Short mmCIF file of C-alpha atoms and ligand atoms in Angstrom, two decimals:
data_model
loop_
_atom_site.label_atom_id
_atom_site.label_comp_id
_atom_site.label_asym_id
_atom_site.label_seq_id
_atom_site.Cartn_x
_atom_site.Cartn_y
_atom_site.Cartn_z
CA MET D 1 32.66 -269.65 101.40
CA PRO D 2 32.50 -267.90 104.85
CA SER D 3 28.98 -266.36 105.33
CA GLY D 4 29.00 -263.18 104.94
CA PRO D 5 29.57 -260.23 107.36
CA SER D 6 25.89 -259.72 108.54
CA ALA D 7 26.40 -263.15 111.22
CA SER D 8 25.78 -261.68 114.84
CA ALA D 9 28.22 -262.07 117.27
CA ASP D 10 25.47 -264.60 118.84
CA ASP D 11 26.25 -267.33 116.32
CA ALA D 12 29.71 -267.63 117.57
CA ASN D 13 30.28 -270.94 118.77
CA ALA D 14 33.62 -271.57 120.72
CA GLY D 15 33.30 -275.24 119.52
CA GLY D 16 33.46 -274.14 115.90
CA LEU D 17 35.80 -271.73 114.08
CA THR D 18 34.67 -268.16 114.19
CA ALA D 19 36.10 -265.20 112.28
CA PHE D 20 36.28 -261.83 114.20
CA ARG D 21 36.41 -258.91 111.65
CA GLY D 22 37.73 -255.16 112.67
CA GLU D 23 40.73 -253.16 113.43
CA ILE D 24 43.00 -255.26 115.37
CA LEU D 25 46.01 -254.61 118.04
CA ASP D 26 48.03 -256.68 120.04
CA PHE D 27 51.55 -256.65 121.40
CA ILE D 28 54.03 -258.95 121.73
CA GLY D 29 56.23 -257.15 124.00
CA ASP D 30 56.86 -253.70 125.86
CA PRO D 31 56.85 -250.58 123.89
CA ALA D 32 59.18 -249.02 126.21
CA THR D 33 61.77 -251.56 125.41
CA LEU D 34 60.67 -252.53 121.49
CA GLY D 35 59.39 -249.49 120.30
CA ASP D 36 57.37 -249.71 117.20
CA ALA D 37 58.51 -253.58 117.08
CA ALA D 38 56.23 -254.34 120.27
CA HIS D 39 52.67 -254.06 118.36
CA ARG D 40 50.69 -255.58 115.81
CA HIS D 41 48.19 -253.63 114.28
CA PHE D 42 45.75 -254.29 111.31
CA PRO D 43 43.41 -251.40 110.23
CA ASP D 44 41.11 -254.24 108.33
CA GLY D 45 41.86 -257.33 110.49
CA VAL D 46 40.89 -260.92 111.23
CA LEU D 47 41.13 -263.19 114.38
CA VAL D 48 40.36 -266.43 113.97
CA VAL D 49 38.95 -268.68 116.89
CA ARG D 50 38.67 -272.41 117.10
CA ASP D 51 37.52 -274.20 120.14
CA GLY D 52 37.80 -270.87 122.63
CA ARG D 53 41.82 -270.29 121.03
CA VAL D 54 43.18 -268.33 118.79
CA ALA D 55 43.55 -270.29 115.22
CA ALA D 56 44.79 -267.14 113.00
CA LEU D 57 45.38 -263.29 112.82
CA GLY D 58 46.30 -261.59 110.06
CA PRO D 59 45.04 -259.02 107.59
CA ALA D 60 41.31 -259.27 106.39
CA ALA D 61 42.15 -259.92 102.69
CA SER D 62 44.34 -262.67 102.92
CA THR D 63 42.84 -264.37 106.13
CA LEU D 64 39.44 -264.30 104.91
CA SER D 65 40.18 -266.23 101.90
CA ALA D 66 42.01 -268.85 103.62
CA LEU D 67 39.11 -269.69 105.96
CA PRO D 68 37.10 -273.00 105.01
CA ALA D 69 34.06 -272.90 103.83
CA GLY D 70 30.90 -272.46 106.27
CA ALA D 71 33.03 -270.49 108.43
CA THR D 72 31.25 -267.68 110.62
CA VAL D 73 32.53 -264.00 110.19
CA ILE D 74 31.40 -261.55 112.62
CA ASP D 75 31.59 -258.06 111.60
CA TYR D 76 33.39 -255.63 113.97
CA ARG D 77 34.47 -253.55 111.27
CA GLY D 78 34.40 -249.51 112.95
CA LYS D 79 35.49 -251.17 115.88
CA LEU D 80 38.85 -252.07 117.77
CA ILE D 81 39.58 -255.60 118.85
CA LEU D 82 41.70 -255.71 121.76
CA PRO D 83 43.09 -258.67 123.89
CA GLY D 84 41.05 -258.65 127.13
CA PHE D 85 41.91 -256.06 130.02
CA VAL D 86 43.68 -257.66 133.14
CA ASP D 87 43.28 -256.25 136.16
CA THR D 88 46.23 -257.30 138.66
CA HIS D 89 44.87 -255.98 141.80
CA VAL D 90 40.76 -255.52 143.12
CA HIS D 91 38.92 -256.22 145.75
CA PHE D 92 35.23 -257.75 144.90
CA ALA D 93 34.18 -257.40 148.71
CA GLN D 94 34.64 -253.59 148.49
CA THR D 95 32.43 -253.08 145.60
CA ASP D 96 30.05 -251.47 148.26
CA VAL D 97 32.95 -249.47 149.54
CA ILE D 98 33.70 -247.60 146.41
CA ALA D 99 33.29 -243.73 146.98
CA SER D 100 33.62 -243.53 150.60
CA TYR D 101 34.40 -239.97 151.36
CA GLY D 102 37.33 -238.67 153.48
CA ALA D 103 40.08 -240.80 154.60
CA GLN D 104 43.70 -241.93 154.19
CA LEU D 105 44.42 -245.89 154.22
CA LEU D 106 44.40 -247.02 157.77
CA GLU D 107 41.15 -244.65 158.63
CA TRP D 108 39.53 -245.65 155.79
CA LEU D 109 40.35 -249.19 156.23
CA GLU D 110 39.27 -249.00 160.09
CA ARG D 111 36.00 -246.72 159.08
CA TYR D 112 34.36 -248.42 155.84
CA THR D 113 36.24 -251.35 154.96
CA PHE D 114 36.59 -253.97 157.61
CA PRO D 115 32.91 -253.22 158.56
CA ALA D 116 31.73 -253.90 154.81
CA GLU D 117 34.40 -257.16 154.72
CA ALA D 118 32.21 -258.52 157.96
CA ARG D 119 29.25 -258.94 155.82
CA PHE D 120 31.06 -261.71 154.22
CA ALA D 121 30.53 -264.02 156.83
CA ASP D 122 27.35 -264.28 155.17
CA PRO D 123 27.59 -266.79 152.01
CA GLY D 124 24.15 -265.26 150.53
CA HIS D 125 25.69 -261.61 150.57
CA ALA D 126 29.09 -263.08 149.13
CA HIS D 127 27.13 -264.68 146.31
CA GLU D 128 25.36 -261.56 145.52
CA VAL D 129 28.51 -259.34 145.50
CA ALA D 130 30.32 -261.67 143.49
CA GLU D 131 27.58 -261.81 140.81
CA PHE D 132 27.48 -258.31 140.82
CA PHE D 133 31.20 -257.73 140.48
CA ILE D 134 31.82 -260.49 137.59
CA ALA D 135 29.55 -258.84 135.63
CA GLU D 136 30.87 -255.40 136.17
CA LEU D 137 34.13 -256.54 135.03
CA LEU D 138 32.82 -257.91 131.80
CA ARG D 139 31.03 -254.77 131.44
CA ASN D 140 34.33 -253.02 131.43
CA GLY D 141 36.33 -255.50 129.26
CA THR D 142 38.25 -256.83 131.98
CA THR D 143 38.66 -260.65 131.53
CA THR D 144 41.06 -261.69 134.06
CA ALA D 145 41.38 -260.26 137.64
CA MET D 146 43.55 -261.12 140.72
CA VAL D 147 41.14 -260.62 143.36
CA PHE D 148 41.00 -260.32 147.10
CA ALA D 149 38.05 -261.91 148.86
CA THR D 150 37.86 -261.76 152.79
CA THR D 151 39.08 -263.74 155.58
CA HIS D 152 35.97 -265.76 154.97
CA VAL D 153 36.18 -269.17 153.07
CA SER D 154 32.70 -268.60 151.58
CA SER D 155 33.68 -265.60 149.93
CA VAL D 156 36.40 -267.25 148.29
CA ASP D 157 34.04 -269.93 147.26
CA ALA D 158 31.53 -267.34 145.83
CA ILE D 159 33.96 -265.58 143.32
CA PHE D 160 35.72 -268.72 142.02
CA GLU D 161 32.41 -270.00 141.53
CA ALA D 162 31.00 -266.87 139.97
CA ALA D 163 34.10 -266.47 137.61
CA ARG D 164 33.83 -270.62 136.94
CA VAL D 165 30.38 -270.29 135.24
CA ARG D 166 31.57 -267.50 132.83
CA ALA D 167 34.80 -269.73 131.82
CA MET D 168 36.77 -266.96 133.06
CA ARG D 169 40.36 -267.08 134.03
CA LEU D 170 40.72 -265.56 137.27
CA ILE D 171 43.01 -265.79 140.55
CA ALA D 172 41.60 -265.26 144.00
CA GLY D 173 42.30 -266.13 147.67
CA LYS D 174 41.38 -265.66 151.42
CA VAL D 175 42.39 -262.99 153.20
CA LEU D 176 44.88 -263.85 156.00
CA MET D 177 45.19 -261.41 159.04
CA ASP D 178 45.49 -262.43 162.82
CA ARG D 179 46.18 -259.18 164.39
CA ASN D 180 45.31 -255.53 164.27
CA VAL D 181 41.69 -256.33 163.10
CA PRO D 182 38.44 -256.54 164.10
CA GLU D 183 37.22 -259.87 165.72
CA THR D 184 34.42 -260.19 162.93
CA VAL D 185 37.28 -260.46 159.82
CA ARG D 186 40.26 -262.23 162.11
CA ASP D 187 41.54 -265.24 161.30
CA THR D 188 44.38 -267.03 163.44
CA ALA D 189 47.95 -268.16 161.72
CA ASP D 190 46.89 -272.06 161.99
CA SER D 191 43.09 -271.50 160.98
CA GLY D 192 44.44 -269.42 158.17
CA PHE D 193 46.91 -271.89 157.00
CA ALA D 194 44.62 -274.75 157.35
CA ASP D 195 41.99 -272.77 155.63
CA SER D 196 43.96 -271.55 152.72
CA LYS D 197 45.15 -275.16 152.09
CA ALA D 198 42.02 -276.23 151.53
CA LEU D 199 41.18 -273.65 149.34
CA ILE D 200 44.07 -274.24 146.89
CA GLY D 201 43.19 -278.24 146.86
CA LYS D 202 39.52 -276.81 146.14
CA TRP D 203 40.11 -274.48 143.26
CA HIS D 204 43.78 -273.91 142.37
CA GLY D 205 44.20 -275.39 138.69
CA ARG D 206 40.34 -275.97 138.19
CA ASP D 207 39.14 -275.03 134.78
CA ARG D 208 40.71 -271.19 134.55
CA LEU D 209 41.25 -270.84 138.10
CA GLY D 210 44.20 -270.07 140.01
CA TYR D 211 44.75 -269.57 143.81
CA ALA D 212 46.57 -266.49 145.71
CA VAL D 213 47.77 -266.79 149.19
CA THR D 214 46.58 -263.62 150.61
CA PRO D 215 48.26 -261.85 153.23
CA ARG D 216 46.44 -258.74 153.44
CA PHE D 217 49.83 -256.36 154.61
CA ALA D 218 52.37 -256.80 156.67
CA PRO D 219 50.53 -254.60 159.74
CA THR D 220 47.54 -257.34 159.98
CA SER D 221 49.52 -260.61 160.31
CA THR D 222 51.89 -261.74 162.88
CA GLU D 223 55.22 -263.11 161.90
CA ARG D 224 53.97 -266.72 162.52
CA GLN D 225 51.25 -266.24 159.94
CA LEU D 226 54.13 -264.62 157.25
CA GLU D 227 56.14 -267.78 157.90
CA LEU D 228 53.17 -269.92 156.95
CA CYS D 229 52.37 -267.92 153.94
CA GLY D 230 56.11 -269.17 152.81
CA ARG D 231 55.13 -272.63 153.73
CA LEU D 232 52.17 -272.69 151.59
CA LEU D 233 54.32 -271.35 148.48
CA ASP D 234 56.68 -273.89 149.12
CA GLU D 235 54.30 -276.75 149.44
CA HIS D 236 52.19 -275.67 146.52
CA PRO D 237 54.40 -274.86 143.63
CA GLY D 238 52.55 -272.36 140.87
CA VAL D 239 50.08 -271.05 143.55
CA PHE D 240 50.33 -267.19 143.36
CA LEU D 241 50.87 -264.72 145.93
CA GLN D 242 49.03 -261.40 146.60
CA SER D 243 49.59 -258.22 149.13
CA HIS D 244 49.99 -254.43 149.64
CA VAL D 245 53.20 -253.01 150.20
CA ALA D 246 54.59 -249.04 150.61
CA GLU D 247 51.08 -247.77 149.97
CA ASN D 248 51.11 -244.72 152.55
CA ARG D 249 53.59 -243.10 154.91
CA GLY D 250 51.61 -243.81 157.94
CA GLU D 251 51.49 -247.63 157.13
CA VAL D 252 55.16 -247.92 156.40
CA ALA D 253 56.13 -246.07 159.66
CA TRP D 254 53.61 -248.43 161.43
CA VAL D 255 55.64 -251.64 159.67
CA ALA D 256 59.10 -250.24 160.85
CA GLU D 257 57.50 -250.41 164.45
CA LEU D 258 56.19 -253.72 164.00
CA PHE D 259 59.12 -255.13 162.65
CA PRO D 260 62.25 -253.35 163.89
CA TRP D 261 64.60 -255.91 162.21
CA SER D 262 63.56 -255.16 158.80
CA ARG D 263 65.55 -253.10 156.39
CA SER D 264 62.50 -251.39 154.64
CA TYR D 265 58.77 -252.66 154.38
CA LEU D 266 59.18 -255.03 151.49
CA ASP D 267 62.49 -256.79 153.53
CA VAL D 268 59.65 -257.93 155.87
CA TYR D 269 58.16 -259.90 152.85
CA ASP D 270 61.58 -260.72 151.65
CA HIS D 271 62.33 -262.15 154.75
CA TYR D 272 59.68 -264.93 155.00
CA GLY D 273 60.30 -266.03 151.22
CA LEU D 274 57.31 -263.92 149.70
CA LEU D 275 59.29 -262.26 147.10
CA ARG D 276 59.06 -264.54 144.03
CA GLU D 277 57.61 -265.15 140.77
CA ARG D 278 53.87 -265.08 140.79
CA SER D 279 53.81 -262.57 143.73
CA VAL D 280 52.11 -259.45 143.17
CA PHE D 281 52.26 -256.43 145.42
CA ALA D 282 50.01 -253.63 145.27
CA HIS D 283 51.11 -250.06 145.09
CA CYS D 284 54.83 -249.91 145.44
CA ILE D 285 55.13 -246.21 146.01
CA HIS D 286 57.49 -245.93 149.06
CA LEU D 287 60.15 -247.95 147.91
CA ASP D 288 63.79 -247.64 147.90
CA PRO D 289 66.16 -248.72 144.76
CA THR D 290 67.19 -251.79 146.96
CA ASP D 291 63.68 -252.64 147.16
CA ARG D 292 63.27 -252.62 143.33
CA GLN D 293 66.32 -254.53 142.89
CA ARG D 294 65.04 -257.27 145.02
CA MET D 295 61.50 -257.57 143.09
CA ALA D 296 63.37 -257.63 139.69
CA ALA D 297 66.01 -260.57 141.11
CA THR D 298 63.02 -262.51 142.41
CA GLY D 299 60.66 -261.70 139.58
CA ALA D 300 57.78 -260.34 142.07
CA ALA D 301 55.54 -258.25 140.30
CA MET D 302 54.27 -254.49 141.00
CA SER D 303 50.53 -253.42 140.58
CA PHE D 304 50.08 -249.65 139.74
CA CYS D 305 46.83 -248.78 141.09
CA ALA D 306 46.17 -245.01 140.04
CA THR D 307 43.15 -244.24 140.94
CA SER D 308 43.19 -245.52 144.35
CA ASN D 309 46.53 -243.29 144.60
CA LEU D 310 45.26 -240.62 144.02
CA PHE D 311 42.09 -241.20 145.66
CA LEU D 312 43.31 -242.13 149.02
CA GLY D 313 46.10 -239.53 148.93
CA SER D 314 48.88 -242.38 149.10
CA GLY D 315 51.21 -241.04 146.56
CA LEU D 316 52.52 -241.35 142.81
CA PHE D 317 53.87 -244.46 141.53
CA ASP D 318 57.31 -244.10 139.96
CA ALA D 319 56.88 -246.03 136.45
CA LYS D 320 60.12 -244.85 135.37
CA ALA D 321 62.10 -246.48 138.10
CA ALA D 322 60.55 -249.61 137.99
CA HIS D 323 60.85 -250.19 134.16
CA GLU D 324 64.56 -249.29 134.60
CA ALA D 325 64.87 -251.67 137.56
CA GLY D 326 63.35 -254.37 135.28
CA VAL D 327 60.31 -255.02 137.41
CA ARG D 328 57.10 -256.37 136.34
CA VAL D 329 54.54 -253.85 136.20
CA GLY D 330 50.59 -254.53 135.96
CA LEU D 331 47.67 -252.20 136.21
CA GLY D 332 45.09 -252.79 139.23
CA THR D 333 41.66 -250.76 139.68
CA ASP D 334 42.27 -251.77 143.55
CA VAL D 335 38.36 -251.01 143.94
CA GLY D 336 37.15 -249.94 146.59
CA GLY D 337 40.17 -247.84 147.08
CA GLY D 338 40.01 -247.45 143.40
CA THR D 339 37.29 -245.54 142.00
CA SER D 340 36.44 -247.39 138.76
CA LEU D 341 36.44 -250.89 137.59
CA SER D 342 37.55 -249.72 134.43
CA MET D 343 40.41 -250.14 132.74
CA LEU D 344 40.06 -246.86 130.48
CA ARG D 345 39.34 -244.83 133.61
CA THR D 346 42.43 -246.43 135.33
CA LEU D 347 44.86 -245.74 131.97
CA ASP D 348 43.55 -241.99 132.23
CA GLU D 349 44.87 -241.75 135.91
CA SER D 350 47.88 -243.50 135.30
CA TYR D 351 48.68 -241.28 132.76
CA LYS D 352 48.02 -238.35 134.95
CA VAL D 353 50.10 -239.70 137.83
CA CYS D 354 53.00 -239.98 135.48
CA GLN D 355 52.94 -236.62 134.30
CA LEU D 356 52.69 -235.40 138.33
CA ALA D 357 55.97 -237.53 138.23
CA GLY D 358 57.10 -235.44 135.17
CA GLN D 359 57.08 -238.92 132.95
CA SER D 360 55.35 -239.72 129.99
CA LEU D 361 53.22 -242.90 129.77
CA SER D 362 52.56 -243.70 126.15
CA PRO D 363 49.50 -244.63 124.88
CA LEU D 364 51.09 -247.72 123.06
CA ARG D 365 52.45 -248.51 126.44
CA SER D 366 49.32 -248.05 128.43
CA PHE D 367 47.44 -250.56 126.32
CA TYR D 368 50.57 -252.78 126.46
CA LEU D 369 49.90 -252.76 130.32
CA ALA D 370 46.60 -253.05 130.49
CA THR D 371 47.00 -256.56 128.56
CA LEU D 372 50.01 -258.22 128.10
CA GLY D 373 52.07 -256.29 130.61
CA GLY D 374 49.66 -257.19 133.22
CA ALA D 375 49.30 -260.92 132.09
CA ALA D 376 53.22 -261.05 132.31
CA ALA D 377 52.78 -259.87 135.88
CA LEU D 378 50.64 -262.56 136.60
CA TYR D 379 53.13 -265.06 134.42
CA LEU D 380 50.18 -266.09 132.39
CA ASP D 381 51.41 -264.66 129.24
CA ASP D 382 51.87 -268.01 127.64
CA ARG D 383 47.93 -268.26 127.91
CA ILE D 384 46.55 -264.99 127.83
CA GLY D 385 47.77 -261.06 126.77
CA ASN D 386 47.86 -261.33 123.15
CA PHE D 387 46.51 -263.28 119.91
CA ASP D 388 49.48 -265.28 119.30
CA VAL D 389 48.12 -268.32 117.84
CA GLY D 390 47.17 -270.98 120.62
CA ARG D 391 46.48 -268.18 123.10
CA GLU D 392 42.81 -268.23 125.21
CA ALA D 393 40.61 -266.19 122.63
CA ASP D 394 39.53 -263.34 125.57
CA PHE D 395 38.91 -260.24 123.75
CA VAL D 396 37.33 -257.16 124.28
CA VAL D 397 35.94 -254.38 121.56
CA LEU D 398 36.34 -250.91 121.93
CA ASP D 399 33.71 -248.52 120.50
CA PRO D 400 35.10 -245.11 118.85
CA GLY D 401 31.32 -243.67 118.47
CA SER D 402 30.43 -244.61 122.31
CA THR D 403 29.65 -241.13 123.26
CA PRO D 404 29.14 -237.46 121.27
CA LEU D 405 32.13 -236.33 122.80
CA MET D 406 34.26 -239.60 121.90
CA ALA D 407 32.95 -239.59 118.64
CA ARG D 408 33.59 -236.37 117.65
CA ARG D 409 37.42 -236.25 118.94
CA MET D 410 38.16 -239.80 117.19
CA ALA D 411 37.11 -238.11 113.69
CA ARG D 412 39.87 -235.65 113.82
CA ALA D 413 42.38 -238.44 115.06
CA GLU D 414 44.27 -239.96 112.34
CA ARG D 415 46.70 -242.03 113.79
CA LEU D 416 46.47 -244.95 116.07
CA GLU D 417 48.15 -243.47 118.93
CA GLU D 418 45.85 -240.76 118.79
CA ARG D 419 42.67 -242.84 118.96
CA LEU D 420 44.22 -245.04 121.53
CA PHE D 421 44.60 -241.70 123.63
CA ALA D 422 41.06 -240.80 123.35
CA PHE D 423 39.77 -244.05 124.10
CA MET D 424 41.82 -243.98 127.60
CA ILE D 425 41.20 -239.99 128.20
CA LEU D 426 37.54 -239.93 127.38
CA GLY D 427 36.49 -243.93 127.61
CA ASP D 428 34.63 -245.80 130.06
CA ASP D 429 32.66 -248.73 130.19
CA ARG D 430 30.40 -247.28 127.38
CA ALA D 431 33.33 -247.82 125.05
CA VAL D 432 33.25 -251.32 125.84
CA HIS D 433 31.06 -252.66 122.99
CA ALA D 434 31.68 -256.51 123.66
CA THR D 435 33.77 -258.28 125.76
CA HIS D 436 34.25 -261.91 124.71
CA ILE D 437 35.83 -264.89 126.63
CA LEU D 438 37.56 -267.76 125.05
CA GLY D 439 35.63 -266.52 121.95
CA THR D 440 32.46 -266.58 123.20
CA ARG D 441 30.67 -263.06 123.46
CA ALA D 442 30.04 -262.46 127.51
CA HIS D 443 29.12 -259.21 127.38
CA VAL D 444 27.45 -256.88 124.87
CA ARG D 445 26.80 -253.21 125.39
CA ASP D 446 23.03 -252.22 125.75
CA GLY D 447 22.02 -255.91 124.54
CA THR D 448 22.84 -254.74 121.03
N1 GUN K 1 46.63 -252.10 152.57
C1 GUN K 1 45.64 -253.02 153.16
N2 GUN K 1 44.53 -253.31 152.98
C2 GUN K 1 44.00 -252.64 151.97
C3 GUN K 1 43.02 -252.32 150.91
O1 GUN K 1 41.75 -252.88 151.07
N3 GUN K 1 43.16 -251.48 149.94
C4 GUN K 1 43.93 -250.65 150.02
N4 GUN K 1 44.07 -249.75 149.12
N5 GUN K 1 45.28 -250.63 150.75
C5 GUN K 1 45.46 -251.93 151.64
ZN1 ZN K 2 44.30 -253.06 147.41
#
């Protein structure tokens, strides 16, 4: 017989067989395409984990009785178990830049961001911030992220090492910028190429880590550097690319001056062969239909960064146009332009951005984007993002009683969609009861 529901989450053993009982929700597709067939919901469900992977998922009644004798059952009844959140765009080196007042993108970069990133020449500082940042991701239920480091190689080592010791799936890369930035954060086309190559060799495919070639954005790279980015991708199949595009009108005008031959901002990246599968572009606000078609045709993905777009006054992401064009979309917190590492806060602001654009982001689609949608944007949906048997068992446990106000609202929410909506509109890190990596508990709120 399985042990009783009093077993503690600390009994979970990634090497053995552990069952997690609670309300469970995951997605097998996009609700905007599949409707109600896109999600699986077990009001009283069980997720069975063996060796860090999903071994079974189903209703408690039948799944518990099929467990072998001695299996541990962790009781999360009264809480909601979801696949871990996927943050498709964030800068760990901007942890201390968050909440910097009063500027739009280009001035904000000069005034706050480049000075903060220059400090990452110090490996000790990089290590301290990386540790804090990864702990914050886990506190917020984020189990996978695509992360900008800085120009400095040691900043990349620091973030990968902090993820590796926690067995997290994480993608990161050294920022490439060889012009239009202070010398403290500048590289050269050749040094950036050589450093990226060495970092790919050291980190890509090690444990659960992946490398992303990381040109910051077109204005801070010479044409030679962008060309070498394409070469890195050609020489290392499976490596990712991350950058920014079409975030701010001043930035778009600057790109038109620097690359007078380009049809559009996105066309600069296209010219150098940077639109591909596993390429993720943050923001994608000031695009035209041809740009969206190129992203869909090449398999490149967009990262919708709502809190950042509002905070920096950049503009409104067009989620409907992206979906209709067939582009992959994930969500990004974009800290420090973004104002929170919480995907719940990010969903709240995403909903409001869509409202301002005359669109509606449903609760089910919201949680799809935060989980399987993000995994698909990163081409990792064969490994993470839902609870299919064999998937890596990264998950988050949400507490509907996390604040008095949330508890009160939840008591009046009957349908799943209503409760999801309350989580995303009222929730933050306090709503994350626990975060599990490969089945093992990596965070529990208040140590309870
Ligand atoms: N564009 C180029 N660099 C950055 C950055 O660090 N943050 C944001 N939001 N946009 C950028
Ligand atoms: Zn960014």
